Coordinates of C-alpha atoms in Angstrom, one line a residue:
Chain T
M203 CA 84.8 -63.3 72.1
Q204 CA 86.0 -66.8 72.6
L205 CA 84.4 -70.3 72.5
I206 CA 84.0 -72.0 75.9
E207 CA 83.6 -75.8 76.0
C208 CA 80.5 -76.5 78.1
P209 CA 80.9 -80.1 79.4
W210 CA 77.3 -80.8 78.4
C211 CA 76.7 -78.7 75.2
G212 CA 80.1 -78.4 73.6
P213 CA 81.7 -75.2 72.4
R214 CA 79.5 -72.1 72.7
E215 CA 80.1 -68.3 72.6
E216 CA 81.5 -66.7 75.7
T217 CA 78.4 -64.4 75.9
E218 CA 76.3 -67.5 76.9
F219 CA 78.3 -68.0 80.1
H220 CA 78.4 -66.4 83.5
Y221 CA 81.4 -66.3 85.8
G222 CA 81.3 -67.8 89.3
G223 CA 84.8 -67.2 90.8
Q224 CA 87.1 -69.7 92.3
A225 CA 86.2 -73.4 92.2
H226 CA 86.5 -76.1 94.8
I227 CA 85.6 -74.0 97.8
A228 CA 83.9 -76.4 100.1
Y229 CA 81.4 -75.4 102.8
P230 CA 83.1 -75.9 106.2
E231 CA 82.5 -79.4 107.6
T232 CA 82.1 -78.2 111.1
P233 CA 80.7 -74.7 110.8
S234 CA 79.9 -74.2 114.5
E235 CA 83.5 -74.7 115.4
L236 CA 84.9 -72.1 113.0
S237 CA 86.7 -69.0 114.4
D238 CA 86.0 -65.5 113.0
T239 CA 89.3 -65.8 111.1
E240 CA 88.3 -69.1 109.6
W241 CA 84.8 -67.8 108.6
A242 CA 86.5 -64.8 106.9
Q243 CA 88.8 -67.1 105.0
Y244 CA 85.8 -69.1 103.8
I245 CA 83.6 -66.2 102.8
F246 CA 86.0 -63.6 101.5
F247 CA 89.5 -64.9 100.8
R248 CA 90.1 -66.3 97.3
A249 CA 93.1 -67.2 95.3
N250 CA 94.1 -64.6 92.7
P251 CA 96.9 -66.3 90.7
K252 CA 98.6 -65.0 87.6
G253 CA 98.4 -68.2 85.6
P254 CA 96.2 -71.3 85.7
F255 CA 93.1 -70.8 87.9
A256 CA 90.4 -73.3 88.7
E257 CA 87.1 -71.5 88.6
R258 CA 83.3 -71.9 88.2
W259 CA 81.3 -71.0 85.2
S260 CA 77.6 -71.3 84.5
H261 CA 76.2 -71.9 81.0
S262 CA 73.4 -69.5 81.9
G263 CA 72.4 -68.9 78.3
G264 CA 72.3 -72.6 77.4
C265 CA 71.8 -75.7 79.6
R266 CA 72.1 -73.5 82.8
Q267 CA 74.4 -76.0 84.4
W268 CA 77.4 -75.0 86.5
F269 CA 80.8 -76.5 85.7
N270 CA 84.4 -76.0 86.4
A271 CA 87.3 -74.7 84.2
V272 CA 91.0 -74.2 84.5
R273 CA 91.8 -70.9 82.7
D274 CA 95.0 -69.0 82.4
T275 CA 94.5 -65.6 83.8
R276 CA 97.4 -64.1 81.8
T277 CA 95.9 -65.1 78.4
Y278 CA 92.3 -66.0 79.3
T279 CA 92.8 -69.3 77.5
F280 CA 90.6 -72.1 78.8
L281 CA 93.0 -75.0 79.5
A282 CA 90.2 -77.5 80.5
T283 CA 86.6 -77.6 81.4
Y284 CA 85.0 -80.4 83.5
R285 CA 81.8 -81.2 85.4
S286 CA 81.2 -80.3 89.0
G287 CA 82.4 -83.1 91.2
E288 CA 85.1 -84.2 88.9
P289 CA 88.7 -83.7 90.0
Q290 CA 90.7 -80.8 88.7
P291 CA 92.6 -82.1 85.7
E292 CA 96.4 -81.6 85.2
V293 CA 97.0 -79.0 82.5
Q294 CA 99.9 -77.6 80.7
S295 CA 100.1 -73.9 81.1
Chain P
M126 CA 86.9 -23.9 80.6
T127 CA 86.3 -20.8 78.5
S128 CA 84.5 -20.9 75.3
A129 CA 87.2 -18.9 73.5
T130 CA 89.7 -21.7 74.0
P131 CA 88.6 -25.2 73.1
P132 CA 89.7 -27.8 75.5
G133 CA 93.1 -29.2 74.5
A134 CA 93.9 -26.4 72.1
H135 CA 97.0 -25.6 74.1
L136 CA 98.4 -28.7 75.8
P137 CA 101.5 -27.7 77.7
E138 CA 105.0 -28.6 76.6
H139 CA 106.9 -31.2 78.7
G140 CA 109.8 -30.0 80.8
D141 CA 113.2 -30.4 79.2
F142 CA 114.2 -32.6 82.1
L143 CA 111.8 -34.8 84.0
W144 CA 113.8 -37.2 86.2
R145 CA 117.1 -39.1 86.4
N146 CA 117.3 -42.8 85.6
P147 CA 119.6 -44.0 88.4
E148 CA 121.1 -47.4 89.2
P149 CA 119.6 -48.9 92.3
K150 CA 121.6 -48.4 95.5
K151 CA 122.2 -51.4 97.8
S152 CA 119.9 -50.1 100.5
Y153 CA 117.1 -47.6 101.1
D154 CA 115.1 -46.5 104.1
V155 CA 111.9 -47.0 102.2
V156 CA 111.2 -49.1 99.1
I157 CA 108.0 -48.4 97.3
V158 CA 107.0 -51.2 94.9
G159 CA 105.1 -49.8 92.0
G160 CA 105.9 -46.7 90.0
G161 CA 102.4 -45.7 89.2
G162 CA 100.4 -42.8 90.5
H163 CA 100.0 -44.1 94.0
G164 CA 103.7 -45.0 94.4
L165 CA 104.9 -41.7 93.0
A166 CA 102.5 -39.7 95.1
T167 CA 103.6 -41.6 98.2
A168 CA 107.3 -40.8 97.3
H169 CA 106.5 -37.1 96.8
Y170 CA 104.7 -36.8 100.2
L171 CA 107.4 -38.8 102.0
A172 CA 109.8 -36.1 100.9
K173 CA 107.6 -33.1 101.2
N174 CA 105.7 -33.8 104.4
H175 CA 108.2 -36.0 106.3
G176 CA 111.7 -35.2 104.9
I177 CA 112.2 -38.8 104.0
T178 CA 114.2 -39.0 100.8
N179 CA 116.3 -42.2 101.0
V180 CA 113.6 -43.8 99.0
A181 CA 113.4 -46.0 95.9
V182 CA 110.3 -46.4 93.7
L183 CA 110.7 -49.7 91.9
E184 CA 108.7 -50.1 88.6
K185 CA 108.7 -53.3 86.7
G186 CA 108.0 -51.6 83.4
W187 CA 108.2 -47.9 82.6
L188 CA 107.1 -45.2 85.0
A189 CA 103.3 -44.8 85.2
G190 CA 102.9 -47.3 82.3
G191 CA 100.3 -49.5 84.0
N192 CA 96.9 -48.4 85.2
M193 CA 98.1 -44.8 85.4
A194 CA 98.4 -44.8 81.6
R195 CA 95.2 -46.7 81.1
N196 CA 92.6 -45.0 83.3
T197 CA 89.8 -42.6 82.5
T198 CA 91.0 -39.8 84.9
L199 CA 87.7 -39.1 86.7
I200 CA 88.0 -37.3 90.0
R201 CA 85.1 -37.0 92.5
S202 CA 84.4 -37.5 96.1
N203 CA 80.6 -38.2 96.2
Y204 CA 80.8 -41.5 98.1
L205 CA 78.2 -42.6 100.5
W206 CA 80.1 -43.8 103.6
D207 CA 81.9 -41.4 105.9
E208 CA 85.1 -43.5 105.6
S209 CA 85.2 -43.3 101.8
T210 CA 84.2 -39.6 101.8
A211 CA 87.1 -38.8 104.1
I212 CA 89.8 -40.2 101.9
Y213 CA 88.3 -39.2 98.6
E214 CA 87.5 -35.6 99.7
H215 CA 90.9 -35.2 101.2
S216 CA 92.2 -36.3 97.8
L217 CA 90.0 -33.9 95.9
K218 CA 91.2 -31.0 98.1
L219 CA 94.8 -31.9 97.3
W220 CA 93.9 -32.1 93.5
E221 CA 92.6 -28.5 93.8
G222 CA 96.1 -27.3 94.8
L223 CA 98.2 -29.9 93.1
E224 CA 99.4 -27.9 90.1
D225 CA 100.9 -25.3 92.5
D226 CA 102.3 -28.0 94.7
L227 CA 104.0 -29.9 91.9
G228 CA 104.9 -26.8 89.8
Y229 CA 103.8 -28.7 86.8
P230 CA 100.7 -28.5 84.6
I231 CA 98.2 -31.3 85.2
L232 CA 95.2 -29.8 83.4
F233 CA 92.9 -30.4 86.3
S234 CA 89.4 -29.4 85.0
Q235 CA 86.6 -29.2 87.5
R236 CA 83.7 -29.7 85.1
G237 CA 81.4 -31.6 87.5
V238 CA 80.0 -35.1 87.4
L239 CA 76.4 -36.2 86.9
N240 CA 75.5 -39.6 88.2
L241 CA 72.2 -40.5 86.5
A242 CA 69.3 -42.2 88.1
H243 CA 67.0 -44.3 86.0
T244 CA 64.7 -46.1 88.4
E245 CA 62.7 -45.2 91.5
Q246 CA 65.2 -47.0 93.6
D247 CA 68.1 -45.2 91.9
V248 CA 66.4 -41.9 92.7
R249 CA 66.0 -42.8 96.4
D250 CA 69.6 -44.0 96.7
S251 CA 70.9 -40.9 94.9
V252 CA 69.0 -38.4 97.0
R253 CA 70.2 -40.3 100.1
R254 CA 73.8 -40.0 98.8
V255 CA 73.4 -36.3 98.1
E256 CA 72.3 -35.7 101.7
A257 CA 75.1 -37.9 103.1
N258 CA 77.6 -35.9 101.0
K259 CA 76.2 -32.6 102.3
L260 CA 76.6 -33.8 105.9
N261 CA 80.2 -34.6 105.1
G262 CA 80.9 -31.2 103.6
V263 CA 81.0 -32.5 100.0
D264 CA 79.3 -30.4 97.3
A265 CA 76.3 -32.3 96.0
E266 CA 72.9 -31.5 94.5
W267 CA 70.0 -33.5 93.2
L268 CA 68.9 -32.4 89.7
T269 CA 65.8 -33.0 87.7
P270 CA 66.0 -34.3 84.1
D271 CA 65.5 -30.7 82.8
E272 CA 68.4 -29.5 85.0
V273 CA 70.5 -32.4 83.8
A274 CA 69.9 -31.3 80.2
K275 CA 70.9 -27.7 81.1
I276 CA 74.3 -28.9 82.3
C277 CA 74.9 -31.5 79.6
P278 CA 72.5 -30.8 76.7
I279 CA 73.4 -33.9 74.7
V280 CA 72.0 -36.3 77.4
N281 CA 68.8 -37.9 76.1
I282 CA 66.2 -37.1 78.7
S283 CA 63.2 -38.3 76.7
D284 CA 61.0 -40.8 78.4
D285 CA 60.8 -43.2 75.4
I286 CA 64.1 -45.0 76.0
R287 CA 64.5 -48.2 77.9
Y288 CA 65.7 -46.6 81.1
P289 CA 64.6 -42.9 81.0
V290 CA 66.7 -40.4 83.0
Q291 CA 64.8 -39.7 86.2
G292 CA 67.4 -37.2 87.5
A293 CA 71.0 -37.1 88.6
T294 CA 73.3 -36.3 91.5
Y295 CA 75.7 -33.5 90.6
Q296 CA 79.1 -32.8 92.2
P297 CA 80.3 -29.5 90.6
R298 CA 83.9 -29.8 92.0
A299 CA 84.4 -33.2 90.3
G300 CA 86.7 -33.2 87.3
I301 CA 89.4 -34.7 85.2
A302 CA 93.1 -34.3 85.0
K303 CA 95.7 -35.2 82.4
H304 CA 96.9 -38.5 83.8
D305 CA 100.4 -38.6 82.3
W306 CA 101.1 -35.1 83.4
V307 CA 100.0 -36.0 86.9
A308 CA 102.4 -38.9 87.0
W309 CA 105.3 -36.9 85.5
G310 CA 104.6 -34.0 87.9
F311 CA 104.9 -36.3 90.9
A312 CA 107.9 -38.2 89.5
R313 CA 109.7 -34.9 88.7
K314 CA 109.1 -33.6 92.2
A315 CA 110.2 -36.8 93.9
D316 CA 113.3 -37.0 91.8
E317 CA 114.1 -33.4 92.7
A318 CA 114.0 -34.4 96.3
G319 CA 116.6 -37.1 95.7
I320 CA 114.3 -40.1 95.5
D321 CA 115.4 -42.8 93.1
L322 CA 112.8 -43.8 90.5
I323 CA 114.0 -47.1 89.1
Q324 CA 112.3 -48.4 86.0
D325 CA 112.6 -51.8 84.4
C326 CA 113.1 -53.3 87.9
E327 CA 110.6 -56.1 88.7
V328 CA 110.4 -57.4 92.3
T329 CA 110.8 -61.2 92.2
G330 CA 110.9 -62.0 95.9
F331 CA 111.6 -60.8 99.4
T332 CA 114.2 -61.6 102.0
T333 CA 112.7 -61.9 105.5
D334 CA 113.8 -62.3 109.1
G335 CA 110.9 -63.4 111.2
D336 CA 108.1 -60.9 110.8
T337 CA 110.5 -58.3 109.2
V338 CA 111.3 -57.9 105.5
T339 CA 115.0 -57.2 105.2
G340 CA 115.1 -56.6 101.4
V341 CA 113.5 -57.1 98.0
R342 CA 114.9 -59.3 95.3
T343 CA 114.6 -57.6 91.9
T344 CA 115.6 -58.2 88.3
R345 CA 118.3 -55.6 89.0
G346 CA 119.7 -57.1 92.1
D347 CA 118.9 -57.4 95.8
I348 CA 118.0 -54.1 97.6
A349 CA 117.9 -53.9 101.4
C350 CA 115.1 -51.8 102.9
G351 CA 113.8 -50.4 106.2
T352 CA 110.2 -50.2 105.2
V353 CA 108.3 -51.5 102.2
A354 CA 105.1 -50.0 100.7
L355 CA 103.3 -52.1 98.2
C356 CA 101.6 -49.9 95.5
A357 CA 101.3 -52.4 92.7
A358 CA 97.5 -52.1 92.1
G359 CA 96.3 -55.2 90.1
H360 CA 99.5 -57.1 90.8
T361 CA 99.4 -56.8 94.6
S362 CA 98.3 -60.4 94.9
V363 CA 101.4 -61.5 93.0
L364 CA 103.6 -59.7 95.5
L365 CA 101.6 -60.8 98.6
D366 CA 101.8 -64.4 97.4
M367 CA 105.7 -64.0 97.5
L368 CA 105.3 -63.0 101.1
G369 CA 102.8 -65.8 101.9
V370 CA 100.2 -63.1 102.9
A371 CA 96.6 -63.7 101.9
A372 CA 94.3 -60.8 101.0
P373 CA 90.8 -60.9 99.6
L374 CA 91.8 -59.4 96.2
S375 CA 90.6 -60.3 92.7
S376 CA 92.3 -58.8 89.7
H377 CA 90.1 -58.0 86.8
P378 CA 90.6 -56.3 83.4
L379 CA 88.9 -52.9 83.4
Q380 CA 88.3 -51.7 79.8
A381 CA 88.2 -48.2 78.6
L382 CA 88.0 -46.7 75.1
V383 CA 88.1 -43.4 73.2
S384 CA 86.4 -42.0 70.2
E385 CA 88.1 -40.0 67.5
L386 CA 88.7 -36.3 68.3
L387 CA 85.5 -34.3 68.3
E388 CA 84.6 -30.6 68.8
P389 CA 83.6 -29.9 72.4
V390 CA 80.2 -31.5 72.8
H391 CA 80.3 -32.9 76.3
P392 CA 80.9 -30.2 79.0
T393 CA 80.9 -32.4 82.1
I394 CA 81.2 -36.0 83.2
V395 CA 78.2 -38.3 83.0
M396 CA 78.0 -41.6 84.7
S397 CA 75.2 -44.2 84.7
N398 CA 75.4 -47.3 86.8
Q399 CA 72.0 -48.6 85.7
V400 CA 72.8 -48.8 82.0
H401 CA 76.5 -48.8 82.9
V402 CA 78.5 -46.4 81.0
Y403 CA 80.4 -43.3 81.8
V404 CA 81.7 -40.5 79.6
S405 CA 83.8 -37.4 79.6
Q406 CA 85.5 -35.5 76.9
A407 CA 89.3 -35.3 77.1
H408 CA 91.2 -32.1 76.7
K409 CA 92.1 -33.0 73.1
G410 CA 88.5 -33.9 72.2
E411 CA 88.2 -37.7 72.5
L412 CA 85.1 -39.0 74.2
V413 CA 86.6 -41.2 77.0
M414 CA 84.3 -44.0 78.1
G415 CA 84.3 -46.8 80.5
A416 CA 82.0 -49.2 82.5
G417 CA 82.5 -52.0 84.9
V418 CA 85.2 -54.7 85.0
D419 CA 85.1 -57.8 82.9
S420 CA 83.6 -60.5 85.2
Y421 CA 86.5 -62.9 85.2
N422 CA 89.9 -62.7 87.0
G423 CA 92.6 -61.6 84.6
Y424 CA 96.0 -60.1 84.2
G425 CA 96.0 -59.8 80.4
Q426 CA 95.5 -56.0 80.0
R427 CA 92.7 -56.6 77.5
G428 CA 89.1 -57.7 77.9
A429 CA 86.2 -59.2 76.0
F430 CA 84.7 -57.3 73.1
H431 CA 81.1 -58.0 74.1
I432 CA 81.6 -55.8 77.2
I433 CA 82.5 -52.9 74.9
E434 CA 79.4 -53.6 72.7
R435 CA 77.2 -53.4 75.8
Q436 CA 78.5 -50.1 77.0
M437 CA 78.4 -48.7 73.5
A438 CA 74.7 -49.6 73.2
A439 CA 74.1 -47.8 76.5
A440 CA 76.1 -44.8 75.4
V441 CA 74.3 -44.4 72.1
E442 CA 70.9 -44.6 73.8
L443 CA 71.9 -41.9 76.4
F444 CA 73.8 -39.8 73.9
P445 CA 72.2 -40.1 70.4
V446 CA 74.8 -37.8 68.9
F447 CA 77.5 -40.4 69.6
A448 CA 75.9 -42.7 67.0
R449 CA 78.3 -41.6 64.2
A450 CA 81.4 -41.2 66.3
H451 CA 84.2 -43.7 65.5
L452 CA 85.8 -45.8 68.1
L453 CA 89.5 -45.0 68.0
R454 CA 91.0 -47.5 70.4
T455 CA 90.3 -49.7 73.4
W456 CA 92.5 -51.0 76.2
A457 CA 92.3 -52.4 79.7
G458 CA 94.0 -51.9 83.0
I459 CA 94.2 -54.6 85.7
V460 CA 92.4 -53.5 88.8
D461 CA 92.3 -55.3 92.1
T462 CA 88.8 -55.5 93.6
T463 CA 87.7 -56.5 97.1
P464 CA 84.5 -58.1 98.4
D465 CA 83.3 -54.7 99.8
A466 CA 84.4 -52.5 96.9
S467 CA 86.8 -50.5 99.2
P468 CA 90.6 -50.5 99.3
I469 CA 92.8 -52.5 101.6
V470 CA 95.5 -50.2 103.1
G471 CA 97.7 -50.5 106.1
H472 CA 99.5 -53.2 108.1
T473 CA 100.4 -56.6 106.9
P474 CA 101.6 -59.5 109.1
Y475 CA 105.1 -58.2 108.4
Q476 CA 105.7 -55.3 110.7
N477 CA 107.6 -53.1 108.2
V478 CA 105.5 -53.9 105.1
Y479 CA 102.4 -51.7 104.3
V480 CA 99.9 -52.6 101.6
N481 CA 98.0 -50.2 99.5
S482 CA 95.6 -52.1 97.2
G483 CA 92.0 -52.9 96.3
W484 CA 91.1 -49.5 94.8
G485 CA 89.2 -51.4 92.1
T486 CA 88.0 -49.0 89.4
G487 CA 88.6 -45.9 91.5
G488 CA 92.3 -45.5 92.1
F489 CA 93.1 -42.5 90.0
K490 CA 91.0 -40.1 91.9
A491 CA 92.6 -41.2 95.1
T492 CA 96.2 -40.6 93.9
P493 CA 97.2 -37.5 95.9
G494 CA 95.1 -38.5 98.9
I495 CA 96.5 -42.0 99.3
G496 CA 100.0 -40.7 98.6
W497 CA 99.6 -38.3 101.5
C498 CA 98.1 -40.8 103.9
L499 CA 100.4 -43.7 103.0
A500 CA 103.5 -41.5 103.4
D501 CA 102.2 -40.5 106.8
T502 CA 101.6 -44.1 107.6
V503 CA 105.1 -45.1 106.6
A504 CA 106.7 -42.2 108.4
N505 CA 104.9 -42.8 111.6
G506 CA 104.6 -46.5 111.7
R507 CA 100.8 -46.5 112.2
P508 CA 97.8 -46.1 109.8
H509 CA 96.8 -42.5 109.1
E510 CA 93.3 -41.9 110.4
Y511 CA 91.9 -41.8 106.8
V512 CA 93.2 -45.2 105.9
A513 CA 92.7 -46.9 109.3
P514 CA 89.1 -48.0 108.4
F515 CA 90.5 -49.8 105.4
A516 CA 92.7 -52.3 107.3
L517 CA 92.9 -55.9 106.2
D518 CA 91.4 -57.2 109.5
R519 CA 88.0 -55.7 108.6
F520 CA 87.2 -58.9 106.8
V521 CA 87.5 -60.8 110.1
T522 CA 85.9 -58.2 112.4
G523 CA 83.1 -57.5 109.9
A524 CA 83.6 -53.8 110.0
L525 CA 83.3 -53.6 106.2
V526 CA 83.1 -50.3 104.3
D527 CA 80.7 -51.6 101.8
E528 CA 80.6 -49.2 98.9
H529 CA 79.0 -51.6 96.4
G530 CA 76.0 -49.9 95.1
A531 CA 76.4 -47.1 97.6
A532 CA 78.6 -44.6 95.8
A533 CA 78.0 -44.8 92.1
V534 CA 81.0 -47.1 92.1
A535 CA 81.3 -49.6 89.3
H536 CA 83.0 -52.8 90.2

């Protein structure tokens, strides 16, 4: 188990958190104009990098807030956590 | 399994010679990326069924050292949807003759699988799946708790546990095989046919000409190729990224673990999705256990310990005799999962590149079946009928083969 830095609560046990997949996936601005291919991209297609990955986490066993993190998928190390709406920080991987 | 010979008492000796360790040639008709079960099986059937032997299997590590060395070896075909049943049942039939085909022991043991039901909805879904299996010619039965206990007496069928066993589906032809022997059998046979199995050879890029891939770049030099088959399981996204091809794959650690060696206590395979653990007893006597993937994307070949704690709690409640067993070791493989819990097989935007991916937690059982179908696909330049439903374009057309929750599948 590792500690994850909740932007509101500070470091807490991994078991308090829930994973939410890739971060910064915005709802389409003009949904009625999307093709089937574009809808498929929005709904199903996600990045799957081997390295730093911006993703969503929920502190479901604590403050229950969603936040974002950059985590290295090779080592599982959290390189940064930040509040929703904040830009993705530059990190050293 | 006879009672006179405990399982694993007589593991076969390895052959004196398994395969060559050749230098890569400058060019091959077919390059298979990934020297695990799927890649090796594809190589075998390319040679056996199609006479195609100018083939290289490229493996970045050692042969069958990835998921093939890390899985829990369960083989079954009791899936709900027709498309899934077709490929997994085709595979199971091949398993039933594989030892003869390969001329190599694989210790295929058809000891049956019980998929437990713990809730009223579990029962309804399970009975539905049994009927669907029967319609597809797959052996399947619905068993009451007492019947479950007759097949596997150590299952706790009392009604004073958190999720009492309400019954189970049973597929008698399901089983396990010795995963390393399976890989070595395929490898040995492919090598005999003249196929080059090239280890310590990581693909680092591709050379392309329009919508054609002309070669692969590797840590052991450039290799020209006529056709490419990607069989890299959890690392498929890494390869597709090099080609600029997007696929809805997420790689996750899938943990497994074994106990110390025990006397034979567990005569079948038991799976439970509700409390989420599955168990079989290996030929040597270890209890082999697994559950679902760790939630987060990962390539680290390890997972979080609380996942193990959770499945251990479930296992001890279902099998009280496990309480004093010692955990011997744990590990993880990296599996590539898809949004509809079904594989992605077939064409890519490159006309001579085929992808075989997205098998999630269930790739081992498919090994001979996908090898057969992918070889046919490569040889004939179009998807085999059993893999056609698993094309990448289903995520655009909406023709999904959604096995989540349908097939006792755990990812």
